[in-house]
CSV table of C-alpha atoms and ligand atoms in Angstrom, one decimal:
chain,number,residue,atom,x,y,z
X,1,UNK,CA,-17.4,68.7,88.1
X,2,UNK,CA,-15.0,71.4,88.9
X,3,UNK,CA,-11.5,71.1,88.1
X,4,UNK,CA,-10.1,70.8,91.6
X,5,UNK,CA,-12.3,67.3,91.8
X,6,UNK,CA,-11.6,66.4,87.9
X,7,UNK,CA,-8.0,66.5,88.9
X,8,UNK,CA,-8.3,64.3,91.8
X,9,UNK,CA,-10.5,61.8,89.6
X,10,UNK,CA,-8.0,61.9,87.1
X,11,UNK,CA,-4.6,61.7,89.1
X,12,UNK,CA,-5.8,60.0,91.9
X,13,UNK,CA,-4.4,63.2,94.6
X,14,UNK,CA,-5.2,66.6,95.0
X,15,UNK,CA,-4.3,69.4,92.9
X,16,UNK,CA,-1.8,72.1,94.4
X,17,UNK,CA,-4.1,75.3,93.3
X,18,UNK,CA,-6.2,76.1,91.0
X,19,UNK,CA,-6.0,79.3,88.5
X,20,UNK,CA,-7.9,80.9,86.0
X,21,UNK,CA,-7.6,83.1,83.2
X,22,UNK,CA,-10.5,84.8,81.1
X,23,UNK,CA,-11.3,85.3,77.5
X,24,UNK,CA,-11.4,88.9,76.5
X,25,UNK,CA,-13.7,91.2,74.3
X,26,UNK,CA,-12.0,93.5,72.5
X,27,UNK,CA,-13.6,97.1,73.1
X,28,UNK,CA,-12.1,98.6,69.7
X,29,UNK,CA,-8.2,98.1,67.9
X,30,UNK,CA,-8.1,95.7,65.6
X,31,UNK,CA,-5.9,94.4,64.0
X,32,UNK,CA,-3.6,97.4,65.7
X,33,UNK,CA,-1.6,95.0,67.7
X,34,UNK,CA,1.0,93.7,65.6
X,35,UNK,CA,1.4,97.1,63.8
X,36,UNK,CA,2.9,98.3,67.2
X,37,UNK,CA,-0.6,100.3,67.8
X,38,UNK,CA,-3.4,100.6,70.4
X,39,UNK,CA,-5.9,98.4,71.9
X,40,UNK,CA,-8.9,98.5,74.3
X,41,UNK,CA,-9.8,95.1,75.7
X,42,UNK,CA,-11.5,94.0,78.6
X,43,UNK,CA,-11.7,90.8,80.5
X,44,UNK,CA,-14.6,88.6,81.2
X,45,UNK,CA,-15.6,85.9,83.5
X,46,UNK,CA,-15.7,83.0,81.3
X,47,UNK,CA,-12.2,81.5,81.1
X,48,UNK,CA,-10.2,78.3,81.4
X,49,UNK,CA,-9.6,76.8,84.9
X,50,UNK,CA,-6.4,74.8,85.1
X,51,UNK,CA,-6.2,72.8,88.1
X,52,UNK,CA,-2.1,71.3,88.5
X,53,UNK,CA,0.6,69.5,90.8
X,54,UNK,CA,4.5,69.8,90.4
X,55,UNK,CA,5.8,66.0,89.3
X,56,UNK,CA,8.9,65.1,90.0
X,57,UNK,CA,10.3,64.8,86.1
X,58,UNK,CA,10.3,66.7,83.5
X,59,UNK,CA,7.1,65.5,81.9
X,60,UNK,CA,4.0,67.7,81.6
X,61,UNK,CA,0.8,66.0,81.7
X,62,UNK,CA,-2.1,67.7,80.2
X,63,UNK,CA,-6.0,66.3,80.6
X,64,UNK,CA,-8.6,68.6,79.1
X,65,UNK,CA,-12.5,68.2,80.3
X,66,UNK,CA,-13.5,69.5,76.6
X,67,UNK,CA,-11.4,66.6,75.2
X,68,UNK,CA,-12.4,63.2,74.4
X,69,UNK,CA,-8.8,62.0,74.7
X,70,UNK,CA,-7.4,60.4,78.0
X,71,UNK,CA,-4.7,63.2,78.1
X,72,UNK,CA,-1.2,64.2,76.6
X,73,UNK,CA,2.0,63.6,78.0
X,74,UNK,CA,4.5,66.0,77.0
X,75,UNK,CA,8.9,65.5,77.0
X,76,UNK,CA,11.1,68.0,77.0
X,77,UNK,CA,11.6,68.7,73.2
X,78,UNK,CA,8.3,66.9,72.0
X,79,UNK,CA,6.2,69.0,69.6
X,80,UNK,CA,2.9,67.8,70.1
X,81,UNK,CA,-0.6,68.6,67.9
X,82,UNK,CA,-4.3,70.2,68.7
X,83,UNK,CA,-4.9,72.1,71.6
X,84,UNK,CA,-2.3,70.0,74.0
X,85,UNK,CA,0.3,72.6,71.7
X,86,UNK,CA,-0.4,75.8,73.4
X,87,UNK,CA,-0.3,74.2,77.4
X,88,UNK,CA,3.1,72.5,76.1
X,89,UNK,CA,4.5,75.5,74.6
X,90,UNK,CA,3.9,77.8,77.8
X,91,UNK,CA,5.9,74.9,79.8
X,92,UNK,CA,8.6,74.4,77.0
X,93,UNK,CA,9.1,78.3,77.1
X,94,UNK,CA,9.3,78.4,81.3
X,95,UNK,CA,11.7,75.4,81.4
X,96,UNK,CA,14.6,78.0,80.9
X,97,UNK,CA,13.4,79.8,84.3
X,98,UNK,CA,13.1,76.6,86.0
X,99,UNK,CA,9.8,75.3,85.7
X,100,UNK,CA,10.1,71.4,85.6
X,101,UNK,CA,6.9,68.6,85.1
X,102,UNK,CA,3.6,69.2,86.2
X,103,UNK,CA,0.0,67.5,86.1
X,104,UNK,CA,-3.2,70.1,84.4
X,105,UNK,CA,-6.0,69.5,84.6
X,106,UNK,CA,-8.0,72.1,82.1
X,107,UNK,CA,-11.4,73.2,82.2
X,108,UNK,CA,-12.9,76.0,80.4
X,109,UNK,CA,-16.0,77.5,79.8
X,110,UNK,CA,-15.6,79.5,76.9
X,111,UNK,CA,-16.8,78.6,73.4
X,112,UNK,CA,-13.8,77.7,71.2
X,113,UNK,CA,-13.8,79.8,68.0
X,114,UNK,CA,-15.8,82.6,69.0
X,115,UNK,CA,-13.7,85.1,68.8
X,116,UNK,CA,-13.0,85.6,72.7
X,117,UNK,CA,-9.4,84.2,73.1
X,118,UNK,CA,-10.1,80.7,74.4
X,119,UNK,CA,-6.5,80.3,73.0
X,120,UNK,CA,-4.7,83.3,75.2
X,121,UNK,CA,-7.1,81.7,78.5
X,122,UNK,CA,-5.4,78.4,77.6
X,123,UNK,CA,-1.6,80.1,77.2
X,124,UNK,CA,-2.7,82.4,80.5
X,125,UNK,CA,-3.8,79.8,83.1
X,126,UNK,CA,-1.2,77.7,82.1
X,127,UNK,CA,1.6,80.2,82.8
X,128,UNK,CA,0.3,81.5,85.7
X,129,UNK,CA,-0.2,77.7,87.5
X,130,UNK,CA,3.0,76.7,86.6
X,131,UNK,CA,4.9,79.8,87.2
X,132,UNK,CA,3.2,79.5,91.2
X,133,UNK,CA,3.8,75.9,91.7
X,134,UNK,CA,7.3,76.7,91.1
X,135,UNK,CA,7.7,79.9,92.8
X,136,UNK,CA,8.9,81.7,89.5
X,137,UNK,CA,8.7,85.6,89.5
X,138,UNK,CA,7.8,86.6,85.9
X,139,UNK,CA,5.9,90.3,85.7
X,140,UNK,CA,2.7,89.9,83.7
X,141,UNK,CA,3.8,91.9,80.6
X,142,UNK,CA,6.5,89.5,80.1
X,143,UNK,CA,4.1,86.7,80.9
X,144,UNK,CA,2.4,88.0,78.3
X,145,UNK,CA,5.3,88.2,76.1
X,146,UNK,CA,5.9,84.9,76.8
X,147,UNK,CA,2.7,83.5,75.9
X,148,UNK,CA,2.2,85.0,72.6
X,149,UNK,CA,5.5,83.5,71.7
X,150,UNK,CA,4.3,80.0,72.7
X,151,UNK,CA,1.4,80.7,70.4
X,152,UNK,CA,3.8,81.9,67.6
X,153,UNK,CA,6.5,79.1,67.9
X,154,UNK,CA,4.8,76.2,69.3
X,155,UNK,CA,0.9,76.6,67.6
X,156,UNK,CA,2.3,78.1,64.6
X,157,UNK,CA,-0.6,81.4,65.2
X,158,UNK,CA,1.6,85.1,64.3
X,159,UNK,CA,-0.7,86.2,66.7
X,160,UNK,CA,-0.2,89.9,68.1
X,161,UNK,CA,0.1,90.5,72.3
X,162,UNK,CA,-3.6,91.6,72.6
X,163,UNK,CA,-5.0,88.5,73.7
X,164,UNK,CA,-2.5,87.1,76.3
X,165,UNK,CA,-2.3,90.9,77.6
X,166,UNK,CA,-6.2,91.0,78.3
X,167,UNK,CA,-6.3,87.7,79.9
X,168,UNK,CA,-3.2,89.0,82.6
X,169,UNK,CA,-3.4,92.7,83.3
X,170,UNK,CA,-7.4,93.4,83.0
X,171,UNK,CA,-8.8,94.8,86.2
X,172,UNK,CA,-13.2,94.3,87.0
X,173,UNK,CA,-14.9,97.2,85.7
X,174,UNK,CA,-11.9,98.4,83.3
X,175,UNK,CA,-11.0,98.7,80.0
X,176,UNK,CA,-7.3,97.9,79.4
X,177,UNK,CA,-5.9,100.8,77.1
X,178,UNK,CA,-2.6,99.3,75.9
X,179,UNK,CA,0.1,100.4,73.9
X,180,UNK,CA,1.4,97.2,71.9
X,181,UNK,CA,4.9,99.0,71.2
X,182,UNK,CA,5.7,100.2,74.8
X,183,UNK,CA,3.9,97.8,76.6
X,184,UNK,CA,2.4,100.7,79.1
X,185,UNK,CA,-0.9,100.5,79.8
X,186,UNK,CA,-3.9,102.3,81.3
X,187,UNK,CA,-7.3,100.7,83.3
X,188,UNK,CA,-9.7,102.8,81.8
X,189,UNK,CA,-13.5,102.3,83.8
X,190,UNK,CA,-15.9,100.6,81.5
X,191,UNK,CA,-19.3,100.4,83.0
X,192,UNK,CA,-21.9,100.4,80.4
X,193,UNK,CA,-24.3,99.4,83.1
X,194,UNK,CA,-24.5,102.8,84.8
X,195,UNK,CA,-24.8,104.8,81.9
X,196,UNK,CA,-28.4,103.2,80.9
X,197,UNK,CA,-26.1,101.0,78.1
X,198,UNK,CA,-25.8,97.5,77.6
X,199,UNK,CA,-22.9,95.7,75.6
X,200,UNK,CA,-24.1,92.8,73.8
X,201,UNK,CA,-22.0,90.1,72.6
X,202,UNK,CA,-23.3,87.9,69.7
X,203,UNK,CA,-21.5,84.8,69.2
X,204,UNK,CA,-22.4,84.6,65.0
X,205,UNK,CA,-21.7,80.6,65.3
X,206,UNK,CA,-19.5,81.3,62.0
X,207,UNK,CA,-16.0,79.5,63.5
X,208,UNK,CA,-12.7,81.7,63.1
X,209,UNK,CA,-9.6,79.6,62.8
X,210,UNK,CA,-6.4,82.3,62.9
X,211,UNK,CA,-4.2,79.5,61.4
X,212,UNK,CA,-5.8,79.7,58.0
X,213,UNK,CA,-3.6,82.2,56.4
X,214,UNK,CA,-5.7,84.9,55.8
X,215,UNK,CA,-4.3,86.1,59.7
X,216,UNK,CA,-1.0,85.5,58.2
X,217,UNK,CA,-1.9,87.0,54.8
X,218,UNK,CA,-2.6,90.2,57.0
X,219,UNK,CA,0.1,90.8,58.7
X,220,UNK,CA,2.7,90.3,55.8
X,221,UNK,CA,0.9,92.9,53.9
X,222,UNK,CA,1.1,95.2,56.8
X,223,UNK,CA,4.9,94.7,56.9
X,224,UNK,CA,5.1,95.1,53.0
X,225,UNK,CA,3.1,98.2,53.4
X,226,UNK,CA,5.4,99.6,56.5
X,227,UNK,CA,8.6,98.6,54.6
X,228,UNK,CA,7.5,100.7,51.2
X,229,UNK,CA,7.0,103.9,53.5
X,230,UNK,CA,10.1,103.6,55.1
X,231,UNK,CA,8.7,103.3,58.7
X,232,UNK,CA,9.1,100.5,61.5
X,233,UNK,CA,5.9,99.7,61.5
X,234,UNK,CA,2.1,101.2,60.3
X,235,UNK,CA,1.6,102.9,64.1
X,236,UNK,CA,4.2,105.1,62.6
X,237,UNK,CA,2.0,106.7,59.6
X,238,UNK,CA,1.4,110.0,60.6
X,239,UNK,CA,0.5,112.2,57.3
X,240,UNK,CA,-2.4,109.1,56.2
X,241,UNK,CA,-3.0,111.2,53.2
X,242,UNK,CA,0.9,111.2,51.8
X,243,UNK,CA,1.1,107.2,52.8
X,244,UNK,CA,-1.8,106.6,50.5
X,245,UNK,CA,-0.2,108.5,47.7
X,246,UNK,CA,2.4,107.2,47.8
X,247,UNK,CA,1.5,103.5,47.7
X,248,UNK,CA,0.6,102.2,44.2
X,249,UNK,CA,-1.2,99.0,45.5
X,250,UNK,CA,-4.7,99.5,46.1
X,251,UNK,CA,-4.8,96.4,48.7
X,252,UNK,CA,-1.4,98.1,50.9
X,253,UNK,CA,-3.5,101.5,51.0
X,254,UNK,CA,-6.7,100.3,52.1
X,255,UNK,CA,-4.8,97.8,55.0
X,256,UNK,CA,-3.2,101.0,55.8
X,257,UNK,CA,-6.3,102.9,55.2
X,258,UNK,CA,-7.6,100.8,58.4
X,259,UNK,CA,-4.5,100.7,60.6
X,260,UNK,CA,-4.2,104.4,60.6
X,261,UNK,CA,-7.1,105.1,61.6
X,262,UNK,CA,-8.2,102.4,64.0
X,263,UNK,CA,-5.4,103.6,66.2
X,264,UNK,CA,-6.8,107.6,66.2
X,265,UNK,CA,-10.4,105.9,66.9
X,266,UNK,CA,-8.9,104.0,69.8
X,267,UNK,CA,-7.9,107.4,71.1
X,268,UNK,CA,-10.8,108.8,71.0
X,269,UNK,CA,-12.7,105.9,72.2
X,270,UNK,CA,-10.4,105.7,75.7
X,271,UNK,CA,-10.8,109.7,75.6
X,272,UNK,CA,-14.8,109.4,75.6
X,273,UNK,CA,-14.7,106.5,78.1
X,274,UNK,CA,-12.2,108.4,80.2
X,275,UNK,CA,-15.2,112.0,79.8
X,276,UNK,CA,-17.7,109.2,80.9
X,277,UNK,CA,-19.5,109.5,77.2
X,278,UNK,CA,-20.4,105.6,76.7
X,279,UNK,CA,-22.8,106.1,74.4
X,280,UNK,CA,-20.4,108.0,71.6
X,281,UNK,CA,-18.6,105.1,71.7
X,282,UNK,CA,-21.3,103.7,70.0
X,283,UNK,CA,-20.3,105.8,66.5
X,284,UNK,CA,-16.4,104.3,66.7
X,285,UNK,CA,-17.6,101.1,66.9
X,286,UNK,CA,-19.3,101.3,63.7
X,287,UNK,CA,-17.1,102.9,61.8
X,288,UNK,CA,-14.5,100.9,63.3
X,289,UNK,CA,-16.7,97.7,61.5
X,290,UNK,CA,-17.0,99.3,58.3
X,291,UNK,CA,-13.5,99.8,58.1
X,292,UNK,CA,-12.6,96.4,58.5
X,293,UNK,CA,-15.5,95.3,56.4
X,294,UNK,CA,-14.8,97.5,53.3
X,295,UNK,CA,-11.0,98.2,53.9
X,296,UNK,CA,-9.0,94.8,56.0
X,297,UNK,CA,-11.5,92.5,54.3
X,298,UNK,CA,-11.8,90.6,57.0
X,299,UNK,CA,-15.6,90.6,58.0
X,300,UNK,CA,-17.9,87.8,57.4
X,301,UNK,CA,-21.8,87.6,56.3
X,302,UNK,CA,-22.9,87.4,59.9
X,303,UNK,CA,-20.9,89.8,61.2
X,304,UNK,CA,-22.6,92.6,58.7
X,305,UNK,CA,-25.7,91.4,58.9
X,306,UNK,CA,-25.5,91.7,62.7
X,307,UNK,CA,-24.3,94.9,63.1
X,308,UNK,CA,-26.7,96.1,60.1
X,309,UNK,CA,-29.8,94.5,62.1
X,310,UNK,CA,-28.7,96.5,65.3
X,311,UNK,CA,-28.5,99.6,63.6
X,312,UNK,CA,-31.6,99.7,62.4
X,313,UNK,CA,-33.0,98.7,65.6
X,314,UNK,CA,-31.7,101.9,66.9
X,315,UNK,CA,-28.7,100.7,68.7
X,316,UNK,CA,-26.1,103.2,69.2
X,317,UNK,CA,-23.1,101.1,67.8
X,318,UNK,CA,-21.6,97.8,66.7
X,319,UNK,CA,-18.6,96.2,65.3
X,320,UNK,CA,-17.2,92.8,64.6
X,321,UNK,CA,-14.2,92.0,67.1
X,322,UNK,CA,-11.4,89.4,67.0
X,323,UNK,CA,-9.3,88.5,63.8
X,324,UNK,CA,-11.8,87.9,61.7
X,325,UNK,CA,-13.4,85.7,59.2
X,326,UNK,CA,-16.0,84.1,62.4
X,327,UNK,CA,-16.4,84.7,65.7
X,328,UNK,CA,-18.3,87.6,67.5
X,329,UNK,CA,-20.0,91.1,67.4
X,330,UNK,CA,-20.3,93.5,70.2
X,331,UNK,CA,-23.3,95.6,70.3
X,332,UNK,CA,-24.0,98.9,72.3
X,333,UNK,CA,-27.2,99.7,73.1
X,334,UNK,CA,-29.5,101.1,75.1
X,335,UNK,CA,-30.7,98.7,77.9
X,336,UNK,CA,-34.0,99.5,77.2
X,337,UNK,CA,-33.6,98.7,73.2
X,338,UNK,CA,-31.4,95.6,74.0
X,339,UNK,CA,-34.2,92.9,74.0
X,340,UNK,CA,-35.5,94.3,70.7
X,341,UNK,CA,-31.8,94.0,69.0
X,342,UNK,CA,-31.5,90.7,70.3
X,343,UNK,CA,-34.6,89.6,68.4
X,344,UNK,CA,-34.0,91.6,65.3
X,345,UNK,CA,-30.9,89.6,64.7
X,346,UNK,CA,-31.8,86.2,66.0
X,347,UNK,CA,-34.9,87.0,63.4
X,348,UNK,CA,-33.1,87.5,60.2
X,349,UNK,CA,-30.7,84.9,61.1
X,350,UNK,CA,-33.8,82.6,61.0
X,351,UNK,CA,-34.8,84.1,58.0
X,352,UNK,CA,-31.3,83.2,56.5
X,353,UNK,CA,-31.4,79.7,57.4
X,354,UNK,CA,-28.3,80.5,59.5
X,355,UNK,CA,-27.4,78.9,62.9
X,356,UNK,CA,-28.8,81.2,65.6
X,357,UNK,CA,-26.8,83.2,67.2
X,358,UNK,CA,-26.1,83.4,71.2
X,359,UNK,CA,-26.5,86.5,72.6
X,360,UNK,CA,-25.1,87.4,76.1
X,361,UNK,CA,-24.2,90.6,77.7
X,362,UNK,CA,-20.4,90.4,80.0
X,363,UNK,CA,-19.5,92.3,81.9
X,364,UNK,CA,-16.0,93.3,82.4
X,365,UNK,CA,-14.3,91.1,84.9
X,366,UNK,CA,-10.7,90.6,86.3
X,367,UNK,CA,-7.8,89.4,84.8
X,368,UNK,CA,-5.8,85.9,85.4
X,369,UNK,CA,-6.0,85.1,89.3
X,370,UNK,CA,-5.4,82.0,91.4
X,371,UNK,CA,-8.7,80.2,92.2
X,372,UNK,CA,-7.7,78.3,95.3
Y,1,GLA,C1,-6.5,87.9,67.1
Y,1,GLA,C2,-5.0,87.9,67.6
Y,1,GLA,C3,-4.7,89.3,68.2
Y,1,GLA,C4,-5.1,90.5,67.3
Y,1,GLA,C5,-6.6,90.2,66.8
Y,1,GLA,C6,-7.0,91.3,65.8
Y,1,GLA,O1,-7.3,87.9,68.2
Y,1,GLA,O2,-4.7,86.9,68.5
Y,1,GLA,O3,-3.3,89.4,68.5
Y,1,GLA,O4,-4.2,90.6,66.3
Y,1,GLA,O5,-6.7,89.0,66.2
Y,1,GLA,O6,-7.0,92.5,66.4
């Protein structure tokens, strides 16, 4: 059922609009965002859907088609649990420019856990509906802004911008280069398509959850690590070599290790994007992997064994994306070579006994948008 009808079935009357926000695959930068560095996401069609009336209180009402529950109703000031948290945030944070109660009626198509912001869709839909129905003018890097902070105060998630930034300013057939400390940003063309490539994304079916510390763990260490070097923040580290030296922990310099470098491979990514080189993106996003493999630790079994099975099926590059510890891979390859990587890895997941993998191939789509 779509979500226009779902809401009528479920409020008895029509939605005002419906809106939509996509998940994201993260092109390369990670882990950059809350260290004030780079990112190169883009946007793709799966998303959430929120379908939504005004009310006339202050009460948000929030129905979910992925949810067994009958719904959640949400007073100013609740705090409320599961995924009801991030729609209620959004709405707690827009009640200072006026949003009042609404009705949502959420659908989404994206795999929670996978490693393609289902949260930030969630956060993204929401904000947008809510900010229409009530004729708010918020710019989309502060919606952004906004959202992130919904998922850092309301969810209890430290996660960075990236996410909520994907889902809003993407633009169909673009790469969003963003700066996490300025906010500016850059569409940058992403078409793997033309250039005889294909960009696979394998879902490893290992589930991420951001809110078990190790996320947390993370970005502390990155703080610790920018504190000792007397900088605001690791997107500051300019002489790598002297920062390693002069950090005696051997965790703080590889995190650093990473960070450093991630951004400088960023640049160089948008650079060969921007020279219409897709293919030598291919070498960044391997070493990009092995660098949060061996040096942020926060790579799983999957992951490698994905990226080592496409590899040695003669694709040109591949790197886990996302936080971390579950979720996704992303794959270049040649078109031609893509059905054979695709097998190679759904073979030695068999032959692991591990859940098999799904393997799709998005293409990069626009960002949030009103549906009807
Ligand atoms: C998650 C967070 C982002 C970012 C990535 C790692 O997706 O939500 O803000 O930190 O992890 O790059």
């Amino acid at each position: 059922m779509n979500p226009a009808a779902a809401f009528e079935e479920a409020y008895r009357r029509a939605p005002e609009g419906v809106w939509h926000a996509p998940g994201r695959i993260n092109l390369i930068g990670e882990h950059t965002d809350y260290n004030d560095g780079l990112v190169l996401p883009f946007a793709i069609g799966l998303g959430v859907s929120v379908a939504a009336a005004r009310r006339d209180d202050d009460v948000l009402h929030v129905r979910s088609l992925q949810a067994a529950d009958e719904g959640v109703e949400v007073r100013p000031g609740d705090r409320v649990p599961g995924w009801a948290a991030y729609p209620a945030g959004v709405a707690a944070l827009l009640r200072e420019h006026g949003v009042r109660g609404a009705s949502l009626l959420i659908d989404s198509d994206l795999p929670a856990g996978a490693g393609l912001s289902s949260s930030a869709a969630l956060e993204c839909a929401t904000a947008l509906a809510l900010c229409e129905l009530y004729g708010v003018e918020i710019g989309r890097r502060e919606l952004a802004a906004l959202a992130q902070r919904a998922e850092n105060d309301y969810v209890g998630v430290p996660c960075g911008i990236m996410d909520q930034s994907a889902s809003l300013l993407c633009e169909d057939g673009h790469a969003l280069l963003l700066d996490c400390r300025s906010g500016l940003s850059g569409q940058v063309p992403f078409a793997p398509g033309a250039a005889g490539l294909t960009l696979l994304v394998v879902d490893t079916r290992a589930e991420h959850a951001l809110g078990d510390g190790e996320y947390a763990r993370r970005r502390a260490e990155c703080e610790e690590a920018a504190r000792l070097l007397g900088v605001p923040a690791l997107r500051d580290v300019k002489d790598l070599a002297a920062a390693l030296g002069s950090l005696a922990d051997p965790v703080l310099r590889r995190r650093v290790q990473h960070v450093v470098t991630e951004n400088h491979r960023v640049e160089a990514a948008a650079g060969l994007l921007r020279a219409g080189a897709v293919a030598e993106l291919g070498s960044m996003l391997t070493a990009s992997h092995l660098s949060l493999r061996d040096q942020y630790e926060v790579s799983w079994p999957e992951a490698d064994v994905a990226v080592e099975e496409a590899l040695r099926t003669g694709a040109r590059g591949g790197r886990m994306i996302g936080g971390g510890f579950g979720g996704s891979v992303i794959v270049l390859v040649a078109a031609d070579r893509a059905a054979a990587v695709r097998d190679a890895i759904t073979g030695a997941y068999a032959a692991r006994g591990w859940t098999a993998p799904v393997i799709s191939a998005p293409a990069p789509a626009r960002g949030a948008h009103r549906v009807s």
